[in-house]
């Protein structure tokens, strides 16, 4: 099929089959388009916040601001006010018999709530305001109270001295047990993005209401205006948290060959506030595959930091988001893309991109996933290949190229082009499958849904950024920490 007709086909699938209405207006897309109307497949006919991230970004590019606003408002109405889940946005929602029904985890396997959904809401809200220019929406009390609810949920005292968010197994796109409990990278990258966005949205409101001068101060006191006082306080608190989070991530998550060699030789069993090995990491926990994987100039953010048990797996989405949100520096972004380029046979292979590398195998798979049939080694979340991830790499690299020219950019361009060709050829052939299995991603996922919305939209976004307007990669720009 020719490129242009394929784009038209993908667009019609999105607009005519995937997008659904609530209260007579388009509100978002279902996760997968059912093959026949009577066959509702598990919860794939619900509107997932996470699956709608690419959809909403694409709609912003298309200027369909009303749909994005309706989506954001609907999610906001569903933000929980219950004691145990207060401030949380649902994983997914659906309209049944005129009522909105939302899932905060009470229907999910393991009863786990999707932490990423709440964080994405703040990011999408900021991106909507920036792209549409609808600052008025940001100043409504619904939006500002929603942001406060979210910040109160995240920025609270805890029993540990780390700025990362501690979550149960499967609290994000990987929503089944895969030993991703604790402080998984994807959640921390999203936390960074969500805090930047929340601060940006509060600042817009303060500017519009004439409190622009209170930008950097936490000393503001006006008993007649409790909301403003609370906003100024939360903003200052969030900025301090952001700074702490960024230096923590760069210190504990970022690795390259030199850093690995240093941590292998550190003393263990230390006590005190100035020790080198706070997490008591033993040399044996550092896997040997890292030697070749890192090469001498590659670097990446590791999957998780936990006492004595760091997770060195490479998680694609967390790393791409770390670059896109400028959590890592431009030089580190270059090392990351170099690493992804030199390991393209693993990460891109026959279907970009692999969700994480390497898979949990044998005893690890048995013990850590509880014999999870869907997450067999090289399958699904356990190192399967997900086309919905490719546009995140596209946007991360294009943003980087806008800020830094380098000889490596040529290699990246070739990688982008070659993989775009793979999507072009394989996705329609394989009916826009959800994911692909096996070490090179040639097989359609054993339990993959077909006509999966975020697969279709990832293709549309990739086409837009590579063929229509690469400058639009700045759509994901968040407020810059240095300017806050
Ligand atoms: C699966 C995926 C999850 C996704 C959902 C709907 O549960 O693990 O990430 O949001 O399907 O597509």
Short mmCIF file of C-alpha atoms and ligand atoms in Angstrom, two decimals:
data_model
loop_
_atom_site.label_atom_id
_atom_site.label_comp_id
_atom_site.label_asym_id
_atom_site.label_seq_id
_atom_site.Cartn_x
_atom_site.Cartn_y
_atom_site.Cartn_z
CA UNK A 1 0.00 0.00 0.00
CA UNK A 2 1.28 3.48 -0.84
CA UNK A 3 2.36 5.70 2.03
CA UNK A 4 -0.36 8.31 1.50
CA UNK A 5 -3.23 5.81 1.31
CA UNK A 6 -1.91 4.11 4.42
CA UNK A 7 -1.97 7.41 6.31
CA UNK A 8 -5.56 7.95 5.16
CA UNK A 9 -6.50 4.44 6.25
CA UNK A 10 -4.94 4.93 9.70
CA UNK A 11 -6.71 8.27 10.08
CA UNK A 12 -10.07 6.81 9.20
CA UNK A 13 -9.54 3.98 11.67
CA UNK A 14 -8.83 6.54 14.38
CA UNK A 15 -11.62 8.99 13.60
CA UNK A 16 -14.32 6.58 12.50
CA UNK A 17 -13.70 3.49 14.59
CA UNK A 18 -11.58 4.23 17.65
CA UNK A 19 -12.83 7.60 18.89
CA UNK A 20 -16.00 7.41 20.95
CA UNK A 21 -18.50 9.94 22.26
CA UNK A 22 -19.67 10.72 25.77
CA UNK A 23 -22.47 13.27 26.23
CA UNK A 24 -22.67 13.55 22.47
CA UNK A 25 -19.08 14.73 22.07
CA UNK A 26 -15.88 12.88 21.16
CA UNK A 27 -13.97 12.16 24.34
CA UNK A 28 -11.13 9.74 23.56
CA UNK A 29 -10.34 6.41 21.93
CA UNK A 30 -10.98 2.84 22.98
CA UNK A 31 -7.86 0.68 23.39
CA UNK A 32 -8.57 -1.67 20.48
CA UNK A 33 -11.14 -1.60 17.71
CA UNK A 34 -13.39 -4.69 18.12
CA UNK A 35 -13.61 -7.01 15.12
CA UNK A 36 -17.35 -7.20 15.51
CA UNK A 37 -19.58 -5.02 17.65
CA UNK A 38 -20.93 -7.84 19.83
CA UNK A 39 -17.52 -9.07 20.77
CA UNK A 40 -16.37 -6.75 23.56
CA UNK A 41 -12.87 -7.90 24.41
CA UNK A 42 -12.01 -7.81 28.14
CA UNK A 43 -11.50 -4.12 28.89
CA UNK A 44 -10.06 -3.17 25.50
CA UNK A 45 -13.28 -1.33 24.68
CA UNK A 46 -12.60 1.12 27.52
CA UNK A 47 -10.87 4.48 27.28
CA UNK A 48 -7.46 4.13 28.93
CA UNK A 49 -5.72 7.35 29.94
CA UNK A 50 -2.31 5.90 29.03
CA UNK A 51 -3.41 4.60 25.61
CA UNK A 52 -4.88 8.02 24.88
CA UNK A 53 -1.57 9.84 25.35
CA UNK A 54 -0.53 9.42 21.69
CA UNK A 55 -4.13 10.00 20.62
CA UNK A 56 -4.32 13.34 22.43
CA UNK A 57 -0.90 14.46 21.15
CA UNK A 58 -2.02 13.63 17.62
CA UNK A 59 -5.31 15.49 18.08
CA UNK A 60 -3.37 18.52 19.35
CA UNK A 61 -1.26 18.42 16.18
CA UNK A 62 -4.46 18.24 14.15
CA UNK A 63 -5.91 21.25 16.01
CA UNK A 64 -8.80 19.20 17.46
CA UNK A 65 -8.64 21.05 20.76
CA UNK A 66 -12.28 20.50 21.75
CA UNK A 67 -11.84 16.73 21.92
CA UNK A 68 -8.68 17.02 24.02
CA UNK A 69 -10.40 19.41 26.41
CA UNK A 70 -13.41 17.12 26.75
CA UNK A 71 -11.06 14.21 27.48
CA UNK A 72 -9.16 16.18 30.14
CA UNK A 73 -12.38 17.43 31.75
CA UNK A 74 -13.88 13.95 31.81
CA UNK A 75 -10.76 12.54 33.51
CA UNK A 76 -10.87 15.44 35.97
CA UNK A 77 -14.45 14.62 36.91
CA UNK A 78 -13.27 11.08 37.61
CA UNK A 79 -10.35 12.09 39.84
CA UNK A 80 -11.04 10.13 43.00
CA UNK A 81 -12.19 11.83 46.19
CA UNK A 82 -12.35 8.59 48.20
CA UNK A 83 -10.21 8.30 51.29
CA UNK A 84 -7.81 5.63 50.04
CA UNK A 85 -7.48 6.86 46.45
CA UNK A 86 -7.94 10.62 46.84
CA UNK A 87 -6.30 12.56 43.99
CA UNK A 88 -5.89 9.50 41.75
CA UNK A 89 -7.03 9.50 38.11
CA UNK A 90 -8.48 6.24 36.79
CA UNK A 91 -6.63 3.74 34.60
CA UNK A 92 -9.61 3.60 32.25
CA UNK A 93 -13.27 4.55 32.01
CA UNK A 94 -16.31 3.68 29.96
CA UNK A 95 -19.90 4.84 29.61
CA UNK A 96 -22.50 2.20 30.42
CA UNK A 97 -26.20 2.97 30.37
CA UNK A 98 -25.56 6.69 30.63
CA UNK A 99 -23.17 6.36 33.59
CA UNK A 100 -19.43 6.85 33.62
CA UNK A 101 -17.72 3.86 35.20
CA UNK A 102 -14.04 4.19 36.08
CA UNK A 103 -11.37 1.67 37.09
CA UNK A 104 -8.98 2.85 39.82
CA UNK A 105 -7.49 -0.61 40.07
CA UNK A 106 -10.44 -2.20 41.82
CA UNK A 107 -11.11 -4.30 38.72
CA UNK A 108 -7.49 -4.91 37.62
CA UNK A 109 -5.36 -8.00 38.21
CA UNK A 110 -3.67 -7.54 41.57
CA UNK A 111 -6.01 -4.59 42.23
CA UNK A 112 -3.16 -2.27 41.27
CA UNK A 113 -3.86 1.29 40.26
CA UNK A 114 -2.07 2.80 37.24
CA UNK A 115 0.13 5.47 38.74
CA UNK A 116 1.25 6.62 35.29
CA UNK A 117 -2.31 7.68 34.34
CA UNK A 118 -2.42 10.34 37.08
CA UNK A 119 0.99 11.66 36.12
CA UNK A 120 0.13 11.74 32.41
CA UNK A 121 -3.01 13.77 33.10
CA UNK A 122 -0.95 16.70 34.40
CA UNK A 123 1.45 16.47 31.46
CA UNK A 124 -1.35 16.33 28.87
CA UNK A 125 -3.13 19.22 30.58
CA UNK A 126 -0.01 21.40 30.27
CA UNK A 127 0.60 20.36 26.65
CA UNK A 128 -3.03 21.17 25.80
CA UNK A 129 -2.81 24.67 27.27
CA UNK A 130 0.52 25.34 25.57
CA UNK A 131 -0.57 24.17 22.13
CA UNK A 132 -4.14 25.54 22.12
CA UNK A 133 -3.38 28.80 23.96
CA UNK A 134 -6.42 28.14 26.19
CA UNK A 135 -4.93 29.72 29.33
CA UNK A 136 -8.40 30.42 30.63
CA UNK A 137 -9.01 26.69 31.10
CA UNK A 138 -5.87 26.48 33.24
CA UNK A 139 -7.26 29.19 35.52
CA UNK A 140 -10.53 27.43 36.30
CA UNK A 141 -10.88 26.29 39.89
CA UNK A 142 -11.63 22.73 38.71
CA UNK A 143 -8.21 22.48 37.06
CA UNK A 144 -6.30 24.15 39.87
CA UNK A 145 -8.02 22.08 42.57
CA UNK A 146 -7.34 18.95 40.49
CA UNK A 147 -3.63 19.82 40.38
CA UNK A 148 -3.58 20.43 44.12
CA UNK A 149 -5.23 17.06 44.71
CA UNK A 150 -2.57 15.39 42.58
CA UNK A 151 0.33 17.21 44.25
CA UNK A 152 -1.02 16.44 47.71
CA UNK A 153 -1.08 12.79 46.73
CA UNK A 154 2.52 12.76 45.50
CA UNK A 155 4.38 15.26 47.66
CA UNK A 156 3.81 13.98 51.15
CA UNK A 157 6.00 12.79 53.99
CA UNK A 158 7.10 9.16 53.74
CA UNK A 159 9.29 6.66 55.54
CA UNK A 160 12.24 7.08 53.17
CA UNK A 161 14.68 9.81 52.26
CA UNK A 162 14.37 9.67 48.48
CA UNK A 163 12.37 11.91 46.12
CA UNK A 164 11.23 8.97 43.97
CA UNK A 165 7.69 7.60 43.97
CA UNK A 166 7.42 4.12 45.52
CA UNK A 167 4.83 1.96 43.75
CA UNK A 168 3.60 -1.67 43.69
CA UNK A 169 4.40 -4.15 40.90
CA UNK A 170 2.70 -3.32 37.61
CA UNK A 171 1.69 0.30 38.27
CA UNK A 172 2.27 1.58 34.71
CA UNK A 173 2.23 0.37 31.10
CA UNK A 174 3.67 -2.90 32.42
CA UNK A 175 0.56 -3.67 34.43
CA UNK A 176 1.38 -7.23 35.51
CA UNK A 177 4.03 -8.59 37.86
CA UNK A 178 7.47 -8.23 36.26
CA UNK A 179 9.56 -7.28 39.27
CA UNK A 180 8.92 -3.61 38.58
CA UNK A 181 7.84 -2.67 42.12
CA UNK A 182 9.63 0.00 44.13
CA UNK A 183 10.98 2.89 42.10
CA UNK A 184 10.64 1.91 38.44
CA UNK A 185 12.20 4.33 35.99
CA UNK A 186 9.08 5.04 33.93
CA UNK A 187 7.21 6.32 36.99
CA UNK A 188 10.12 8.54 38.02
CA UNK A 189 10.49 10.06 34.54
CA UNK A 190 6.74 10.72 34.49
CA UNK A 191 6.87 12.15 38.00
CA UNK A 192 9.50 14.62 36.78
CA UNK A 193 7.33 15.56 33.78
CA UNK A 194 4.16 15.81 35.87
CA UNK A 195 5.77 18.08 38.47
CA UNK A 196 7.14 20.39 35.77
CA UNK A 197 3.69 20.50 34.17
CA UNK A 198 1.88 21.11 37.46
CA UNK A 199 4.22 23.99 38.29
CA UNK A 200 3.71 25.38 34.77
CA UNK A 201 -0.09 25.26 35.16
CA UNK A 202 -0.03 26.88 38.61
CA UNK A 203 2.23 29.61 37.27
CA UNK A 204 -0.18 30.36 34.40
CA UNK A 205 -2.98 30.80 36.92
CA UNK A 206 -0.89 33.04 39.19
CA UNK A 207 0.19 35.15 36.20
CA UNK A 208 -3.37 35.52 34.96
CA UNK A 209 -4.60 36.52 38.42
CA UNK A 210 -1.91 39.15 38.88
CA UNK A 211 0.36 37.25 41.24
CA UNK A 212 3.24 37.00 38.77
CA UNK A 213 5.57 38.66 41.26
CA UNK A 214 5.19 35.81 43.72
CA UNK A 215 7.02 33.58 41.28
CA UNK A 216 9.82 32.35 43.47
CA UNK A 217 8.70 33.07 46.96
CA UNK A 218 7.12 30.90 49.56
CA UNK A 219 6.60 33.83 51.96
CA UNK A 220 3.32 34.96 50.51
CA UNK A 221 0.66 35.28 53.16
CA UNK A 222 -2.91 36.39 52.55
CA UNK A 223 -5.56 34.83 54.82
CA UNK A 224 -8.33 36.16 52.55
CA UNK A 225 -7.05 34.05 49.69
CA UNK A 226 -6.38 30.53 50.89
CA UNK A 227 -6.29 29.01 47.39
CA UNK A 228 -3.56 31.36 46.14
CA UNK A 229 -1.59 30.84 49.33
CA UNK A 230 -1.82 27.10 48.90
CA UNK A 231 -0.79 27.34 45.23
CA UNK A 232 2.28 29.41 45.99
CA UNK A 233 3.29 27.03 48.73
CA UNK A 234 2.77 23.91 46.59
CA UNK A 235 4.64 25.45 43.68
CA UNK A 236 7.71 26.20 45.79
CA UNK A 237 7.55 22.72 47.31
CA UNK A 238 7.24 21.08 43.87
CA UNK A 239 10.21 23.02 42.50
CA UNK A 240 12.38 21.95 45.43
CA UNK A 241 11.22 18.35 44.89
CA UNK A 242 12.05 18.56 41.17
CA UNK A 243 15.60 19.66 41.87
CA UNK A 244 16.10 16.90 44.37
CA UNK A 245 14.57 14.32 42.01
CA UNK A 246 16.78 15.31 39.09
CA UNK A 247 20.04 15.12 41.03
CA UNK A 248 18.93 11.84 42.61
CA UNK A 249 18.13 10.30 39.21
CA UNK A 250 21.43 11.41 37.72
CA UNK A 251 23.33 10.06 40.69
CA UNK A 252 21.59 6.71 41.14
CA UNK A 253 20.01 5.75 37.79
CA UNK A 254 22.43 6.99 35.14
CA UNK A 255 25.17 4.51 34.18
CA UNK A 256 27.91 4.29 31.60
CA UNK A 257 31.01 2.11 31.41
CA UNK A 258 33.02 4.32 33.74
CA UNK A 259 30.29 4.51 36.36
CA UNK A 260 29.76 0.74 36.31
CA UNK A 261 33.47 0.22 36.93
CA UNK A 262 33.35 2.61 39.86
CA UNK A 263 30.34 0.97 41.48
CA UNK A 264 31.82 -2.51 41.05
CA UNK A 265 34.76 -1.50 43.23
CA UNK A 266 32.92 0.37 45.95
CA UNK A 267 33.09 -0.78 49.57
CA UNK A 268 29.92 -2.32 51.03
CA UNK A 269 28.31 -2.36 54.50
CA UNK A 270 28.88 1.32 55.10
CA UNK A 271 26.96 3.42 57.59
CA UNK A 272 26.66 7.21 57.79
CA UNK A 273 25.47 10.17 55.76
CA UNK A 274 28.50 10.53 53.49
CA UNK A 275 29.12 7.01 52.21
CA UNK A 276 29.71 6.02 48.58
CA UNK A 277 27.42 2.98 48.52
CA UNK A 278 24.17 4.09 50.19
CA UNK A 279 22.17 1.23 48.72
CA UNK A 280 24.70 -1.42 49.68
CA UNK A 281 25.03 -2.74 46.15
CA UNK A 282 27.19 -5.85 45.83
CA UNK A 283 29.37 -6.41 42.76
CA UNK A 284 27.51 -9.65 41.96
CA UNK A 285 24.29 -7.75 41.23
CA UNK A 286 25.93 -6.00 38.27
CA UNK A 287 25.34 -8.22 35.23
CA UNK A 288 28.15 -8.98 32.77
CA UNK A 289 26.00 -8.36 29.69
CA UNK A 290 26.38 -4.67 30.52
CA UNK A 291 29.96 -4.73 29.27
CA UNK A 292 29.04 -5.19 25.65
CA UNK A 293 25.71 -3.42 25.90
CA UNK A 294 27.27 -0.16 27.15
CA UNK A 295 30.34 -0.26 24.93
CA UNK A 296 32.74 2.52 25.78
CA UNK A 297 30.47 5.48 24.98
CA UNK A 298 26.91 4.39 25.69
CA UNK A 299 24.83 5.35 28.72
CA UNK A 300 21.26 4.91 30.02
CA UNK A 301 19.02 5.16 33.05
CA UNK A 302 18.68 1.81 34.82
CA UNK A 303 15.28 0.28 35.48
CA UNK A 304 15.00 0.57 39.26
CA UNK A 305 16.94 1.48 42.39
CA UNK A 306 16.25 -0.59 45.51
CA UNK A 307 18.40 -1.42 48.50
CA UNK A 308 20.88 -4.09 47.43
CA UNK A 309 18.78 -4.91 44.38
CA UNK A 310 19.26 -2.46 41.52
CA UNK A 311 17.51 -3.46 38.29
CA UNK A 312 19.86 -3.03 35.34
CA UNK A 313 17.28 -3.91 32.71
CA UNK A 314 16.87 -1.30 29.98
CA UNK A 315 13.33 0.10 29.85
CA UNK A 316 12.70 1.88 26.58
CA UNK A 317 9.86 4.21 27.48
CA UNK A 318 11.44 5.51 30.70
CA UNK A 319 14.67 6.26 28.86
CA UNK A 320 12.94 8.02 25.95
CA UNK A 321 10.89 10.11 28.41
CA UNK A 322 14.03 10.92 30.43
CA UNK A 323 15.46 12.44 27.24
CA UNK A 324 12.25 14.15 26.08
CA UNK A 325 11.68 15.83 29.46
CA UNK A 326 15.38 16.81 29.69
CA UNK A 327 15.78 14.85 32.89
CA UNK A 328 19.15 13.83 31.42
CA UNK A 329 21.52 16.37 29.88
CA UNK A 330 22.12 16.78 26.13
CA UNK A 331 25.43 14.93 26.43
CA UNK A 332 23.70 12.07 28.24
CA UNK A 333 20.97 12.01 25.59
CA UNK A 334 23.69 11.54 23.00
CA UNK A 335 25.13 8.58 24.92
CA UNK A 336 21.63 7.12 25.22
CA UNK A 337 20.92 7.32 21.48
CA UNK A 338 24.38 5.93 20.77
CA UNK A 339 23.60 3.00 23.04
CA UNK A 340 20.24 2.40 21.37
CA UNK A 341 21.89 2.62 17.96
CA UNK A 342 24.64 0.15 18.81
CA UNK A 343 22.08 -2.27 20.28
CA UNK A 344 19.58 -1.87 17.48
CA UNK A 345 19.54 -5.60 16.75
CA UNK A 346 18.03 -6.06 20.23
CA UNK A 347 15.87 -2.97 20.59
CA UNK A 348 14.57 -2.29 17.08
CA UNK A 349 15.07 -5.57 15.23
CA UNK A 350 12.04 -6.49 13.07
CA UNK A 351 9.57 -4.33 15.01
CA UNK A 352 10.48 -1.20 16.94
CA UNK A 353 10.67 -1.02 19.90
CA UNK A 354 11.44 -3.69 22.50
CA UNK A 355 9.76 -2.72 25.76
CA UNK A 356 12.63 -3.86 28.02
CA UNK A 357 15.86 -5.78 27.76
CA UNK A 358 16.83 -8.47 28.60
CA UNK A 359 13.80 -10.67 29.52
CA UNK A 360 13.40 -12.38 32.88
CA UNK A 361 14.13 -16.05 32.19
CA UNK A 362 14.03 -19.46 33.94
CA UNK A 363 13.97 -19.21 37.73
CA UNK A 364 13.71 -15.42 37.58
CA UNK A 365 10.63 -15.65 35.36
CA UNK A 366 9.07 -18.33 37.60
CA UNK A 367 9.73 -16.54 40.87
CA UNK A 368 9.36 -12.92 39.90
CA UNK A 369 6.32 -13.14 37.62
CA UNK A 370 4.63 -16.06 39.39
CA UNK A 371 4.70 -18.19 36.20
CA UNK A 372 2.88 -15.44 34.29
CA UNK A 373 1.78 -17.07 30.99
CA UNK A 374 1.42 -13.79 29.19
CA UNK A 375 4.83 -12.54 30.27
CA UNK A 376 6.83 -15.56 29.10
CA UNK A 377 10.44 -14.68 28.18
CA UNK A 378 10.53 -12.62 24.94
CA UNK A 379 6.77 -12.10 25.10
CA UNK A 380 4.44 -9.20 25.87
CA UNK A 381 5.94 -7.00 28.62
CA UNK A 382 8.83 -9.39 29.15
CA UNK A 383 10.99 -8.11 26.26
CA UNK A 384 8.26 -8.15 23.61
CA UNK A 385 8.23 -5.54 20.83
CA UNK A 386 5.65 -2.74 20.92
CA UNK A 387 5.14 -0.49 17.88
CA UNK A 388 3.30 2.02 20.09
CA UNK A 389 6.69 2.92 21.61
CA UNK A 390 8.41 4.02 18.42
CA UNK A 391 7.09 7.59 18.29
CA UNK A 392 8.54 8.25 21.76
CA UNK A 393 11.99 7.51 20.30
CA UNK A 394 11.21 9.69 17.28
CA UNK A 395 10.24 12.66 19.41
CA UNK A 396 13.19 12.24 21.81
CA UNK A 397 15.72 12.17 18.98
CA UNK A 398 14.14 15.00 16.96
CA UNK A 399 14.03 17.28 20.01
CA UNK A 400 17.64 16.43 20.69
CA UNK A 401 18.66 17.22 17.11
CA UNK A 402 16.96 20.61 17.37
CA UNK A 403 19.27 21.46 20.26
CA UNK A 404 22.49 19.81 19.28
CA UNK A 405 24.13 19.02 15.99
CA UNK A 406 26.44 16.06 16.06
CA UNK A 407 27.96 13.50 13.76
CA UNK A 408 25.81 10.87 15.52
CA UNK A 409 22.68 12.54 14.15
CA UNK A 410 23.34 11.01 10.72
CA UNK A 411 23.24 7.51 12.21
CA UNK A 412 20.04 8.41 14.04
CA UNK A 413 18.41 9.66 10.83
CA UNK A 414 19.14 6.36 9.14
CA UNK A 415 17.74 4.46 12.13
CA UNK A 416 14.56 6.56 12.05
CA UNK A 417 14.09 6.12 8.33
CA UNK A 418 14.75 2.35 8.33
CA UNK A 419 12.35 1.75 11.17
CA UNK A 420 9.68 3.94 9.67
CA UNK A 421 9.89 1.68 6.60
CA UNK A 422 9.36 -1.35 8.84
CA UNK A 423 6.19 0.17 10.31
CA UNK A 424 4.99 1.13 6.86
CA UNK A 425 5.43 -2.39 5.57
CA UNK A 426 4.51 -4.53 8.54
CA UNK A 427 1.76 -2.78 10.47
CA UNK A 428 -1.00 -2.99 7.85
CA UNK A 429 0.14 -6.53 6.99
CA UNK A 430 -0.21 -7.56 10.63
CA UNK A 431 -3.49 -5.69 11.20
CA UNK A 432 -1.97 -3.06 13.53
CA UNK A 433 -1.21 -5.64 16.20
CA UNK A 434 -0.71 -4.60 19.81
CA UNK A 435 2.72 -6.25 20.30
CA UNK A 436 5.16 -8.76 18.79
CA UNK A 437 7.01 -11.69 20.38
CA UNK A 438 10.40 -13.36 20.10
CA UNK A 439 13.99 -12.12 20.17
CA UNK A 440 13.58 -10.16 16.94
CA UNK A 441 9.89 -9.27 17.10
CA UNK A 442 8.91 -11.00 13.86
CA UNK A 443 5.98 -12.95 15.37
CA UNK A 444 2.69 -11.28 16.16
CA UNK A 445 2.17 -11.40 19.93
CA UNK A 446 0.58 -14.67 21.00
CA UNK A 447 -2.30 -12.84 22.71
CA UNK A 448 -2.05 -9.54 20.85
CA UNK A 449 -5.18 -7.57 20.06
CA UNK A 450 -5.48 -6.44 16.45
CA UNK A 451 -6.39 -2.90 15.38
CA UNK A 452 -4.86 -1.59 18.59
CA UNK A 453 -5.40 2.16 18.74
CA UNK A 454 -1.99 3.23 20.04
CA UNK A 455 -0.29 1.14 17.34
CA UNK A 456 -2.27 2.99 14.69
CA UNK A 457 -1.62 6.41 16.24
CA UNK A 458 2.08 5.74 16.80
CA UNK A 459 2.32 5.25 13.06
CA UNK A 460 0.42 8.49 12.40
CA UNK A 461 2.66 10.42 14.80
CA UNK A 462 5.82 8.94 13.31
CA UNK A 463 4.63 9.90 9.85
CA UNK A 464 3.80 13.41 11.03
CA UNK A 465 7.15 14.03 12.73
CA UNK A 466 9.30 12.46 10.03
CA UNK A 467 7.41 13.45 6.89
CA UNK A 468 5.14 16.41 7.63
CA UNK A 469 6.75 18.64 10.24
CA UNK A 470 9.78 17.64 12.34
CA UNK A 471 9.63 21.00 14.16
CA UNK A 472 6.42 19.84 15.80
CA UNK A 473 8.57 17.63 18.03
CA UNK A 474 8.58 20.64 20.36
CA UNK A 475 4.94 19.80 21.17
CA UNK A 476 6.30 17.79 24.11
CA UNK A 477 8.39 20.65 25.54
CA UNK A 478 7.67 21.17 29.23
CA UNK A 479 8.71 24.11 31.41
CA UNK A 480 12.45 24.19 31.87
CA UNK A 481 13.59 23.55 35.45
CA UNK A 482 16.33 26.17 35.11
CA UNK A 483 13.74 28.89 34.41
CA UNK A 484 11.38 28.02 37.25
C1 LIG B 1 -2.64 -3.99 28.47
C2 LIG B 1 -1.32 -3.24 28.59
C3 LIG B 1 -1.57 -1.83 29.07
C4 LIG B 1 -2.59 -1.14 28.17
C5 LIG B 1 -3.86 -1.97 28.06
C6 LIG B 1 -4.85 -1.41 27.04
O1 LIG B 1 -3.19 -4.18 29.74
O2 LIG B 1 -0.45 -3.89 29.46
O3 LIG B 1 -0.37 -1.11 29.10
O4 LIG B 1 -2.88 0.14 28.64
O5 LIG B 1 -3.54 -3.28 27.65
O6 LIG B 1 -4.25 -1.33 25.78
#
